[in-house]
Coordinates of C-alpha atoms and ligand atoms in Angstrom, one line a residue:
M1 CA 0.0 0.0 0.0
T2 CA 1.6 3.3 -1.1
E3 CA 1.4 6.5 1.0
E4 CA -0.7 8.0 -1.7
M5 CA -3.3 5.2 -1.6
L6 CA -3.3 5.6 2.2
R7 CA -4.0 9.3 2.0
K8 CA -6.9 8.7 -0.3
V9 CA -9.0 6.9 2.3
K10 CA -7.7 8.8 5.3
G11 CA -10.2 11.0 6.9
A12 CA -13.0 9.5 5.0
A13 CA -14.2 7.8 8.1
G14 CA -14.2 10.5 10.8
R15 CA -17.8 10.5 12.2
A16 CA -19.6 13.4 13.8
N17 CA -20.8 12.9 17.4
M18 CA -18.4 10.1 18.1
P19 CA -15.5 10.4 20.5
D20 CA -12.1 9.6 19.0
Y21 CA -10.8 6.1 19.6
A22 CA -8.8 6.7 22.7
A23 CA -11.6 8.7 24.4
A24 CA -14.1 6.0 23.4
C25 CA -11.9 3.3 25.0
A26 CA -11.4 5.4 28.1
Q27 CA -15.1 6.1 28.6
F28 CA -16.3 2.5 27.9
S29 CA -17.8 0.3 30.5
W30 CA -19.7 -3.0 30.0
D31 CA -21.7 -2.3 33.1
Q32 CA -22.9 1.0 31.7
E33 CA -23.8 -0.8 28.4
R34 CA -25.7 -3.4 30.4
A35 CA -27.6 -0.7 32.3
A36 CA -28.5 1.0 29.1
L37 CA -30.8 -1.9 28.1
A38 CA -34.4 -1.9 29.0
G39 CA -34.4 -5.3 30.7
L40 CA -37.6 -7.2 31.4
P41 CA -40.2 -5.7 33.7
G42 CA -39.4 -7.1 37.1
G43 CA -35.9 -8.3 36.1
G44 CA -34.3 -10.5 33.5
L45 CA -33.0 -10.0 30.0
N46 CA -34.3 -11.3 26.7
I47 CA -32.8 -10.5 23.3
A48 CA -36.2 -10.4 21.5
Q49 CA -37.7 -8.2 24.1
E50 CA -34.9 -5.7 23.6
A51 CA -35.3 -5.9 19.8
L52 CA -39.1 -5.5 19.8
D53 CA -41.0 -4.5 22.9
A54 CA -38.4 -2.1 24.2
Q55 CA -38.4 -0.3 20.9
I56 CA -42.2 -0.1 20.9
A57 CA -42.0 1.3 24.4
R58 CA -39.7 4.0 23.1
G59 CA -42.3 5.0 20.6
R60 CA -40.9 3.2 17.6
G61 CA -43.9 0.9 17.0
D62 CA -44.9 2.4 13.7
R63 CA -41.4 2.5 12.3
I64 CA -40.5 -0.1 9.7
A65 CA -38.4 -2.8 11.4
L66 CA -38.1 -5.1 8.4
R67 CA -38.4 -4.3 4.8
W68 CA -38.5 -7.5 2.9
I69 CA -37.7 -7.7 -0.8
G70 CA -39.0 -10.9 -2.5
R71 CA -37.2 -12.6 -5.3
D72 CA -39.7 -11.1 -7.8
G73 CA -39.1 -7.6 -6.4
Q74 CA -42.2 -7.5 -4.3
R75 CA -41.8 -5.4 -1.1
R76 CA -43.4 -6.1 2.3
N77 CA -42.9 -3.8 5.2
F78 CA -43.2 -4.9 8.8
S79 CA -43.3 -2.3 11.5
Y80 CA -41.9 -2.9 15.0
D81 CA -45.5 -3.4 16.1
S82 CA -46.3 -6.0 13.5
L83 CA -43.1 -7.9 13.8
A84 CA -43.7 -8.1 17.6
R85 CA -47.2 -9.4 17.0
S86 CA -45.9 -12.1 14.6
A87 CA -43.1 -13.1 17.1
N88 CA -45.7 -13.3 19.8
R89 CA -47.9 -15.5 17.7
F90 CA -44.9 -17.8 17.0
A91 CA -44.0 -17.9 20.7
N92 CA -47.6 -18.9 21.5
V93 CA -47.5 -21.6 18.9
L94 CA -44.4 -23.1 20.6
G95 CA -46.3 -23.0 23.9
L96 CA -49.2 -24.9 22.4
L97 CA -46.8 -27.5 21.1
G98 CA -45.3 -27.9 24.5
V99 CA -41.9 -26.6 23.6
K100 CA -40.1 -25.7 26.8
R101 CA -37.6 -23.1 27.8
G102 CA -34.1 -24.1 26.8
E103 CA -35.3 -26.5 24.1
T104 CA -34.0 -25.9 20.6
V105 CA -36.0 -24.7 17.6
Y106 CA -34.3 -24.9 14.2
S107 CA -35.1 -23.2 11.0
L108 CA -34.2 -24.3 7.5
L109 CA -35.5 -21.5 5.4
G110 CA -34.5 -19.0 2.7
R111 CA -34.6 -15.4 3.9
E112 CA -38.4 -15.4 4.2
P113 CA -40.3 -13.2 6.7
E114 CA -41.2 -16.4 8.7
L115 CA -37.5 -16.9 9.5
Y116 CA -37.5 -13.6 11.3
F117 CA -40.8 -14.4 13.1
A118 CA -39.5 -17.7 14.2
A119 CA -36.1 -16.4 15.4
L120 CA -37.7 -13.6 17.5
G121 CA -40.6 -15.7 18.7
T122 CA -38.3 -18.5 19.8
L123 CA -36.2 -16.1 21.8
K124 CA -39.3 -14.6 23.4
A125 CA -40.4 -18.0 24.4
G126 CA -37.1 -18.6 26.1
S127 CA -36.1 -21.4 23.8
V128 CA -32.9 -21.6 21.8
F129 CA -32.9 -20.7 18.1
C130 CA -30.6 -22.4 15.6
P131 CA -30.8 -21.1 12.0
M132 CA -29.5 -23.4 9.3
F133 CA -28.5 -22.3 5.8
A134 CA -31.2 -23.4 3.3
A135 CA -28.6 -24.7 0.8
F136 CA -27.3 -27.4 3.2
G137 CA -27.8 -31.0 2.1
P138 CA -29.4 -33.7 4.2
E139 CA -26.1 -34.8 5.9
P140 CA -25.1 -31.4 7.3
I141 CA -28.7 -30.8 8.4
Q142 CA -28.8 -34.1 10.2
A143 CA -25.4 -33.4 11.9
R144 CA -26.5 -30.0 13.1
M145 CA -29.9 -31.1 14.3
E146 CA -28.4 -34.0 16.2
I147 CA -25.9 -31.8 18.0
G148 CA -28.6 -29.4 19.2
S149 CA -31.3 -32.1 19.9
A150 CA -33.7 -30.2 17.6
K151 CA -37.2 -30.4 18.9
V152 CA -38.9 -28.2 16.3
L153 CA -38.0 -27.4 12.8
V154 CA -39.5 -24.6 10.7
T155 CA -39.1 -25.1 7.0
S156 CA -40.9 -25.1 3.7
A157 CA -42.6 -28.1 2.0
A158 CA -40.0 -28.2 -0.8
L159 CA -37.0 -28.1 1.5
Y160 CA -38.6 -30.7 3.8
R161 CA -39.2 -33.1 1.0
R162 CA -35.8 -32.8 -0.5
K163 CA -33.6 -32.5 2.6
V164 CA -35.3 -33.5 5.8
K165 CA -37.7 -36.3 4.9
P166 CA -34.8 -38.7 4.0
I167 CA -33.2 -38.3 7.4
R168 CA -36.3 -37.7 9.6
D169 CA -36.2 -41.2 11.2
R170 CA -32.7 -40.5 12.3
L171 CA -33.8 -37.6 14.4
P172 CA -35.6 -39.0 17.4
D173 CA -35.8 -35.7 19.3
L174 CA -37.5 -33.9 16.4
E175 CA -41.2 -33.8 17.4
H176 CA -42.6 -31.0 15.2
V177 CA -42.0 -29.9 11.7
L178 CA -43.8 -26.6 10.9
L179 CA -44.2 -25.7 7.2
I180 CA -44.5 -22.2 6.1
D181 CA -46.1 -23.3 2.9
G182 CA -47.6 -26.5 1.3
E183 CA -48.2 -29.8 2.9
A184 CA -46.2 -32.9 3.7
E185 CA -46.9 -36.0 5.7
G186 CA -45.9 -35.8 9.4
C187 CA -45.7 -32.0 9.2
A188 CA -48.0 -29.2 10.4
A189 CA -48.9 -26.0 8.6
L190 CA -47.6 -22.9 10.4
A191 CA -49.9 -20.3 9.0
P192 CA -53.2 -21.5 10.5
M193 CA -51.5 -22.1 13.9
M194 CA -50.1 -18.5 13.8
E195 CA -53.5 -17.2 12.9
A196 CA -55.2 -19.0 15.7
A197 CA -52.6 -18.0 18.2
S198 CA -52.9 -14.8 20.3
E199 CA -50.8 -11.8 19.3
E200 CA -50.1 -11.1 23.0
F201 CA -47.2 -12.9 24.7
A202 CA -45.5 -12.1 28.0
T203 CA -41.8 -12.6 27.2
T204 CA -40.3 -15.5 29.2
R205 CA -38.3 -14.1 32.0
T206 CA -34.9 -15.3 30.8
R207 CA -31.8 -14.5 32.7
P208 CA -28.7 -12.9 31.1
E209 CA -26.9 -16.3 31.2
D210 CA -29.7 -18.3 29.7
P211 CA -29.0 -19.9 26.3
S212 CA -30.4 -18.0 23.3
L213 CA -28.7 -19.0 20.1
L214 CA -26.9 -22.0 18.7
H215 CA -24.6 -21.2 15.8
F216 CA -22.4 -23.4 13.8
T217 CA -19.0 -22.2 12.6
S218 CA -18.4 -22.0 8.8
G219 CA -16.4 -25.2 8.6
T220 CA -13.5 -23.5 6.8
T221 CA -10.9 -25.4 8.8
G222 CA -12.8 -28.7 9.5
L223 CA -15.9 -30.0 11.1
P224 CA -18.3 -27.2 12.1
K225 CA -18.6 -26.5 15.8
G226 CA -21.8 -25.6 17.5
A227 CA -21.2 -22.4 19.5
R228 CA -23.9 -21.6 22.1
H229 CA -24.6 -18.1 23.1
V230 CA -26.7 -16.5 25.9
H231 CA -29.2 -13.6 26.1
E232 CA -26.6 -11.3 27.5
A233 CA -24.9 -11.3 24.0
V234 CA -27.4 -8.5 23.1
V235 CA -25.3 -6.1 25.2
A236 CA -22.5 -6.6 22.7
H237 CA -24.6 -6.7 19.6
R238 CA -26.0 -3.2 20.4
V239 CA -22.8 -1.5 21.3
T240 CA -20.6 -3.0 18.6
A241 CA -23.2 -2.1 16.0
R242 CA -22.8 1.5 17.1
L243 CA -19.1 1.6 17.3
A244 CA -18.1 -0.6 14.4
L245 CA -21.0 0.0 12.0
D246 CA -22.0 3.5 13.1
L247 CA -25.6 2.3 13.2
R248 CA -28.3 4.7 14.5
P249 CA -32.1 4.5 14.8
E250 CA -32.7 6.6 11.7
D251 CA -30.7 4.2 9.5
I252 CA -31.8 2.1 6.6
Y253 CA -29.4 -0.8 7.1
W254 CA -28.6 -3.7 4.9
C255 CA -26.6 -6.7 6.2
T256 CA -26.2 -9.1 3.2
A257 CA -25.3 -12.1 5.3
D258 CA -27.8 -15.0 5.6
P259 CA -29.0 -15.7 9.1
G260 CA -27.7 -19.3 8.7
W261 CA -24.3 -17.7 9.7
V262 CA -23.7 -15.8 12.8
T263 CA -23.3 -12.4 11.0
G264 CA -26.8 -12.8 9.5
T265 CA -28.2 -13.2 13.0
S266 CA -26.1 -11.0 15.3
Y267 CA -26.0 -8.1 12.7
G268 CA -28.8 -9.2 10.3
I269 CA -31.6 -9.6 13.0
I270 CA -30.6 -8.6 16.5
A271 CA -28.3 -5.5 16.2
P272 CA -30.5 -3.4 13.8
L273 CA -33.6 -4.0 15.8
V274 CA -32.0 -3.3 19.1
I275 CA -30.7 0.0 17.7
G276 CA -34.2 0.7 16.4
S277 CA -33.3 1.1 12.7
T278 CA -34.9 -0.3 9.5
M279 CA -33.3 -3.5 8.1
I280 CA -33.5 -4.6 4.5
V281 CA -33.8 -8.3 3.8
D282 CA -33.4 -9.5 0.3
E283 CA -34.7 -13.0 -0.4
A284 CA -32.7 -13.4 -3.6
E285 CA -29.1 -14.6 -4.1
F286 CA -26.2 -12.3 -5.0
D287 CA -26.6 -10.4 -8.2
P288 CA -24.5 -7.3 -8.9
D289 CA -27.2 -5.4 -10.8
R290 CA -29.9 -6.2 -8.2
W291 CA -27.5 -5.2 -5.4
Y292 CA -26.7 -1.8 -6.9
G293 CA -30.5 -1.4 -7.4
I294 CA -31.2 -2.1 -3.7
L295 CA -28.5 0.2 -2.5
A296 CA -29.8 3.0 -4.6
D297 CA -33.6 2.5 -4.5
E298 CA -33.9 1.7 -0.8
G299 CA -31.7 4.5 0.2
V300 CA -29.5 2.2 2.2
T301 CA -27.4 4.3 4.7
V302 CA -25.3 1.6 6.3
W303 CA -24.2 -1.5 4.4
Y304 CA -22.5 -4.6 6.0
T305 CA -21.2 -7.1 3.5
A306 CA -18.4 -9.5 2.8
P307 CA -15.1 -9.6 0.8
T308 CA -16.3 -12.3 -1.5
A309 CA -19.3 -10.1 -2.5
I310 CA -17.2 -7.0 -2.9
R311 CA -14.8 -8.9 -5.1
M312 CA -17.7 -10.2 -7.2
L313 CA -18.9 -6.7 -7.6
M314 CA -15.5 -5.6 -8.7
R315 CA -15.4 -8.5 -11.1
A316 CA -18.8 -7.6 -12.6
G317 CA -17.5 -4.2 -13.5
A318 CA -18.6 -0.7 -12.4
D319 CA -20.5 -0.1 -15.7
L320 CA -23.3 -2.1 -14.1
I321 CA -23.9 0.8 -11.8
G322 CA -25.3 2.8 -14.8
G323 CA -26.7 6.1 -13.7
R324 CA -27.4 5.0 -10.2
K325 CA -26.3 7.2 -7.3
F326 CA -25.9 6.5 -3.7
P327 CA -26.2 9.8 -1.9
K328 CA -27.7 8.3 1.3
L329 CA -25.0 5.7 1.8
R330 CA -22.9 6.8 4.8
F331 CA -21.0 3.8 6.0
M332 CA -19.8 0.5 4.6
A333 CA -18.3 -2.4 6.5
S334 CA -17.0 -5.9 5.6
V335 CA -16.4 -9.1 7.5
G336 CA -15.7 -12.8 7.1
E337 CA -12.4 -12.9 5.4
P338 CA -9.5 -10.5 5.1
L339 CA -10.5 -7.5 2.9
N340 CA -7.8 -6.8 0.3
P341 CA -6.6 -3.2 0.2
E342 CA -7.5 -3.1 -3.4
A343 CA -11.2 -3.7 -2.4
V344 CA -11.1 -0.9 0.2
L345 CA -9.9 1.5 -2.5
W346 CA -12.4 0.3 -5.0
G347 CA -15.1 1.1 -2.4
H348 CA -13.7 4.6 -2.2
E349 CA -13.7 5.0 -5.9
V350 CA -17.2 3.8 -6.5
F351 CA -19.0 4.9 -3.4
G352 CA -16.8 7.7 -2.1
M353 CA -15.9 6.0 1.1
P354 CA -13.8 3.1 2.2
F355 CA -15.1 -0.3 3.4
H356 CA -14.5 -0.7 7.1
D357 CA -13.1 -4.1 7.7
N358 CA -13.8 -5.8 10.9
W359 CA -12.9 -9.1 12.5
W360 CA -14.8 -11.6 14.6
Q361 CA -15.8 -15.2 14.8
T362 CA -18.9 -17.3 15.4
E363 CA -17.3 -17.9 18.8
T364 CA -17.0 -14.3 19.7
G365 CA -20.7 -13.6 18.9
G366 CA -20.0 -10.0 17.9
I367 CA -17.4 -7.7 16.3
M368 CA -14.1 -7.6 18.2
I369 CA -11.6 -5.8 16.1
A370 CA -12.8 -3.1 13.7
N371 CA -12.0 0.1 11.9
Y372 CA -13.9 1.9 14.6
A373 CA -16.3 4.3 12.9
A374 CA -14.4 7.5 14.0
M375 CA -11.0 6.3 13.1
D376 CA -8.9 6.5 10.0
V377 CA -9.0 3.3 7.8
K378 CA -5.7 1.6 7.0
P379 CA -6.6 -0.4 3.9
G380 CA -5.7 -4.1 4.5
S381 CA -5.9 -3.8 8.3
M382 CA -8.8 -5.1 10.4
G383 CA -8.5 -2.1 12.7
K384 CA -8.2 -2.0 16.4
P385 CA -9.9 -3.8 19.3
L386 CA -13.3 -2.1 20.0
P387 CA -13.7 -0.3 23.2
G388 CA -14.3 -2.9 25.9
I389 CA -12.2 -5.5 24.1
E390 CA -8.7 -6.4 25.0
A391 CA -6.7 -8.1 22.3
G392 CA -3.1 -9.3 22.1
I393 CA -0.7 -11.0 19.8
V394 CA 0.6 -14.1 21.6
E395 CA 3.0 -17.0 21.3
V396 CA 1.7 -20.3 22.5
T397 CA 4.3 -22.9 23.6
D398 CA 4.3 -25.8 26.1
A399 CA 5.5 -23.3 28.7
G400 CA 2.4 -21.2 28.3
V401 CA 1.1 -18.1 26.5
R402 CA 3.4 -15.2 26.1
E403 CA 2.3 -11.8 24.8
L404 CA 4.4 -10.4 21.9
T405 CA 4.4 -6.6 22.4
K406 CA 6.9 -5.6 19.8
P407 CA 5.2 -4.0 16.8
Q408 CA 5.0 -6.2 13.7
A409 CA 5.6 -9.4 15.6
I410 CA 3.5 -12.2 14.1
G411 CA 1.6 -14.4 16.6
E412 CA -1.8 -15.8 17.4
L413 CA -4.6 -13.3 17.8
A414 CA -5.9 -13.7 21.4
L415 CA -8.6 -11.9 23.4
R416 CA -9.1 -11.5 27.1
P417 CA -12.4 -13.3 27.9
G418 CA -15.3 -11.6 29.5
W419 CA -17.3 -9.7 26.9
P420 CA -21.1 -10.6 26.9
S421 CA -21.4 -12.2 23.4
M422 CA -18.7 -14.8 24.0
M423 CA -19.8 -18.3 23.3
R424 CA -20.4 -20.2 26.5
T425 CA -19.6 -23.6 25.1
Y426 CA -19.2 -25.8 22.0
L427 CA -22.2 -28.0 22.4
H428 CA -21.1 -31.5 23.4
E429 CA -17.5 -30.7 22.9
E430 CA -16.4 -29.4 26.2
A431 CA -12.8 -30.5 25.7
R432 CA -12.5 -28.6 22.4
Y433 CA -14.0 -25.6 24.1
K434 CA -11.6 -25.7 27.0
K435 CA -8.7 -25.9 24.6
C436 CA -9.6 -22.4 23.3
F437 CA -8.6 -20.9 26.7
R438 CA -5.2 -20.7 28.3
D439 CA -3.5 -18.5 30.8
G440 CA -6.3 -15.9 30.8
W441 CA -6.6 -15.7 27.0
Y442 CA -9.1 -16.9 24.5
L443 CA -7.0 -18.2 21.5
S444 CA -8.6 -17.4 18.1
G445 CA -6.7 -19.8 15.9
D446 CA -5.8 -16.9 13.6
L447 CA -2.4 -15.3 13.1
A448 CA -2.1 -11.6 13.1
M449 CA 0.3 -8.7 13.8
R450 CA -0.1 -5.3 15.3
D451 CA 1.7 -2.2 13.9
K452 CA 3.2 0.6 15.8
D453 CA -0.1 2.5 15.7
G454 CA -2.0 -0.4 17.3
Y455 CA -3.7 -1.5 14.1
Y456 CA -4.1 -5.3 13.7
W457 CA -3.3 -7.0 10.4
F458 CA -4.6 -10.5 9.5
V459 CA -1.8 -12.8 8.5
G460 CA -3.7 -16.1 8.0
R461 CA -5.4 -18.9 9.8
A462 CA -2.9 -20.8 11.9
D463 CA -3.4 -23.8 9.6
D464 CA -2.9 -21.8 6.4
V465 CA 0.3 -20.1 7.1
I466 CA 3.2 -21.1 4.8
K467 CA 6.8 -21.7 6.0
S468 CA 9.1 -21.2 3.1
A469 CA 12.9 -21.0 3.3
G470 CA 12.8 -19.6 6.8
H471 CA 10.0 -17.1 6.0
L472 CA 6.6 -17.1 7.6
I473 CA 4.2 -16.3 4.7
G474 CA 0.6 -15.3 5.3
P475 CA -1.6 -16.2 2.3
F476 CA -3.5 -12.9 2.6
E477 CA -0.4 -10.8 1.8
V478 CA 0.3 -12.8 -1.3
E479 CA -3.4 -12.8 -2.4
S480 CA -3.6 -9.0 -1.9
A481 CA -0.5 -8.4 -4.0
L482 CA -1.8 -10.6 -6.9
I483 CA -5.3 -9.0 -6.8
E484 CA -3.7 -5.6 -7.4
H485 CA -3.1 -6.7 -11.0
D486 CA -5.9 -5.7 -13.3
A487 CA -6.4 -9.3 -14.6
V488 CA -7.0 -10.8 -11.2
A489 CA -10.4 -11.2 -9.6
E490 CA -9.8 -13.6 -6.7
V491 CA -6.9 -15.6 -5.3
G492 CA -6.4 -18.5 -2.9
V493 CA -2.8 -19.2 -1.9
I494 CA -1.5 -22.4 -0.3
G495 CA 1.9 -23.8 0.6
I496 CA 3.0 -27.1 -1.0
P497 CA 5.9 -29.2 0.3
D498 CA 9.3 -28.6 -1.3
E499 CA 12.5 -30.4 -0.6
T500 CA 14.7 -27.4 -0.4
A501 CA 12.5 -24.6 0.9
G502 CA 10.2 -26.7 3.1
E503 CA 7.2 -25.2 1.4
I504 CA 6.6 -23.1 -1.7
V505 CA 3.8 -20.8 -2.5
K506 CA 1.2 -21.8 -5.1
A507 CA -1.7 -19.5 -6.1
Y508 CA -5.1 -20.3 -7.5
V509 CA -6.4 -17.4 -9.5
T510 CA -9.7 -16.4 -11.1
L511 CA -9.7 -13.7 -13.7
H512 CA -11.7 -10.6 -14.6
K513 CA -13.8 -10.6 -17.8
G514 CA -11.7 -10.2 -20.9
Y515 CA -8.5 -11.9 -19.7
E516 CA -7.3 -15.2 -21.1
P517 CA -5.8 -17.8 -18.8
D518 CA -2.6 -18.6 -20.7
E519 CA 1.1 -19.1 -20.1
E520 CA 1.9 -15.5 -21.0
L521 CA -0.5 -14.2 -18.3
E522 CA 1.0 -16.6 -15.8
R523 CA 4.4 -15.2 -16.5
V524 CA 3.2 -11.7 -16.2
L525 CA 1.5 -12.4 -12.8
L526 CA 4.5 -14.2 -11.5
G527 CA 6.6 -11.2 -12.4
H528 CA 4.2 -8.8 -10.8
A529 CA 4.2 -10.8 -7.6
R530 CA 8.0 -11.1 -7.5
K531 CA 8.2 -7.3 -7.9
R532 CA 5.7 -6.7 -5.2
L533 CA 6.7 -9.3 -2.7
G534 CA 10.3 -10.4 -3.5
P535 CA 11.3 -13.8 -4.8
A536 CA 11.1 -15.5 -1.4
V537 CA 7.5 -14.8 -0.8
A538 CA 6.1 -14.7 -4.3
P539 CA 4.3 -17.7 -5.7
K540 CA 6.3 -20.2 -7.8
E541 CA 3.3 -21.4 -9.6
I542 CA -0.1 -20.1 -10.7
V543 CA -3.2 -22.1 -11.6
F544 CA -6.1 -20.5 -13.3
R545 CA -9.7 -21.5 -12.3
Q546 CA -13.2 -20.4 -13.0
N547 CA -14.0 -20.4 -9.4
L548 CA -12.4 -21.1 -6.0
P549 CA -13.8 -23.6 -3.6
K550 CA -15.7 -21.6 -0.9
T551 CA -17.8 -22.2 2.1
R552 CA -21.4 -21.1 1.8
S553 CA -20.5 -18.2 4.0
G554 CA -18.1 -17.1 1.3
K555 CA -14.7 -18.1 2.6
I556 CA -12.0 -19.5 0.4
M557 CA -11.3 -23.1 1.5
R558 CA -7.6 -23.2 1.3
R559 CA -7.4 -26.5 3.1
L560 CA -9.4 -28.1 0.3
L561 CA -7.1 -26.7 -2.4
K562 CA -4.2 -28.1 -0.4
A563 CA -5.8 -31.5 0.3
R564 CA -6.4 -31.9 -3.4
E565 CA -2.9 -30.7 -4.3
L566 CA -1.5 -33.4 -2.0
G567 CA -4.0 -36.1 -2.9
L568 CA -5.2 -36.2 0.8
P569 CA -8.7 -36.8 1.9
E570 CA -10.9 -33.8 1.5
G571 CA -12.2 -33.8 5.1
D572 CA -15.5 -32.3 6.0
I573 CA -16.9 -30.4 3.0
S574 CA -20.5 -30.1 4.2
T575 CA -20.3 -26.3 3.8
L576 CA -18.6 -26.2 0.4
E577 CA -20.4 -24.1 -2.2
S578 CA -18.9 -23.0 -5.5
D579 CA -16.3 -25.3 -6.9
E580 CA -16.0 -25.3 -10.7
K581 CA -12.5 -25.9 -12.0
Ligands
ATP1 P1 -14.4 -23.0 11.2 O1 -14.1 -22.5 12.6 O2 -15.5 -24.1 11.2 O3 -13.1 -23.5 10.5 P2 -14.6 -20.3 10.3 O4 -13.5 -20.0 11.3 O5 -14.5 -19.8 8.9 O6 -14.9 -21.9 10.3 P3 -16.5 -18.4 11.2 O7 -16.6 -18.3 12.7 O8 -17.7 -18.1 10.4 O9 -16.0 -19.8 10.9 O10 -15.4 -17.4 10.7 C1 -14.4 -16.7 11.6 C2 -13.1 -16.7 10.9 O11 -13.2 -15.9 9.7 C3 -12.0 -15.9 11.7 O12 -11.4 -16.8 12.6 C4 -11.1 -15.5 10.5 O13 -10.2 -16.6 10.2 C5 -12.0 -15.2 9.4 N1 -12.3 -13.7 9.4 C6 -13.5 -13.1 9.8 N2 -13.4 -11.8 9.6 C7 -12.2 -11.5 9.1 C8 -11.5 -10.3 8.8 N3 -12.0 -9.2 8.8 N4 -10.2 -10.5 8.3 C9 -9.6 -11.7 8.3 N5 -10.2 -12.8 8.6 C10 -11.5 -12.8 9.0
MG2 MG1 -13.2 -20.8 13.2

């Protein structure tokens, strides 16, 4: 990143009415944030009550909570009042079915309004909600429902027939399947039950430590883990949305993540409602033209998306924007994978502001490290620990965990436990859960470094880092250098064994429209990488592909590229999505 590029995005982020980073950290207190929530009348805390009833009590009942855009372009608006009524009806349906506090309700749905009713109604009822991504096949569905002892499943007739029916007799805990449409044997129709149910419901008096959500990790590094969260997580959802997304009650907010992943729940259901803003939900899949249309037509003010989507927009070409303008857009953020500096600058060119990268995990339940909204963005950096979060770069050896305080030192990214949205367990995997904690740290499994200004830079997942001729090479650095070349749309980099160097770097590349994958281009790209990175770090080989293997949450599965390269078993690929050669 050149100085000139840095200057371009500098200052684009400074927000009015927000203290600077140091002041925000100094002022911050979790207790104060806890006290700022409404709480349940008579004591207790419940996420859905904060998201709905507390907003209505503040006079936001008529405000649009959810604006749903159907695949065919149809719009449906749900006010806070109406969303609360539907959630109440769903909670009453669960009561009629005899579903108890603490039992798990699953959904297997596209981004339909019923998914949001079910999520909020389940939380109100004091049961635990577990959303599954609709594109999962029967095996991953079974694995997830088994782990959480699913008692209820909300789905559609088509999804049921294709994906659940074949495994139903293997799920003894599953008592009720509720269909949002159609009919199937052994299932009940949700709509008439909702209609018959009362729209009044006294939210179950859950305590802050009661379980609320079960979320499975993306499966990027192996078998997905079921991280269980509690109601108190809402304290973190609310404050991190303010600090990392600059989200305010008057915002039209669009989180593009599916609720099947933690981002789509923490920041695609809970945070916007708890802030009191209007959230956009698009039923359809990614489509560049449609997305530009939504940003412009809906007057989106805050947009939270992912690197894979940003890179696909870049690949589709800015001419798709046509005459559309985005005068209302005020803040853009990204999560899920490292965001290449190139993408941050592209955001600046196209929308007049940088993307704000932030880092967190299913386990952390909320944003931990971010380009805080009133802080300069350093393209390629994930930012700094949010106020209230203590992070460190550590070295883990048999002797224990040692913090590396020297700027630029590479080590494991670790956090001091204690923030409200931290997972409370990996369900049925207590040993694996315990292994994440040592000497007063939560160990993330990611490698990072901190610069002299306190900004954190992602290096790679511990499993993906490449050791070549004495160098520690992070795939992200190599990928970002290649992506700077005009021809390159996306890159996945792995290390392959080499007798002399230990490992050498190999890159899998997809190209922008109009470029031919030939030897000449490979030579050009290898030369470009050598110039940018030096011969020790640059890839030795480039393979062109139509697509990279990715998880359904949009993460490049480097371990799969590597397993294939080495002829090893592919491991768990239940979350694999695109994978054309
Ligand atoms: P699994 O744990 O099953 O292997 P996963 O780690 O991909 O899957 P998630 O919890 O969805 O599951 O993703 C969290 C991980 O995503 C982080 O540990 C990190 O590796 C990556 N990540 C998220 N945000 C960023 C970011 N801004 N920059 C770099 N990496 C990120
Ligand atoms: Mg993980």
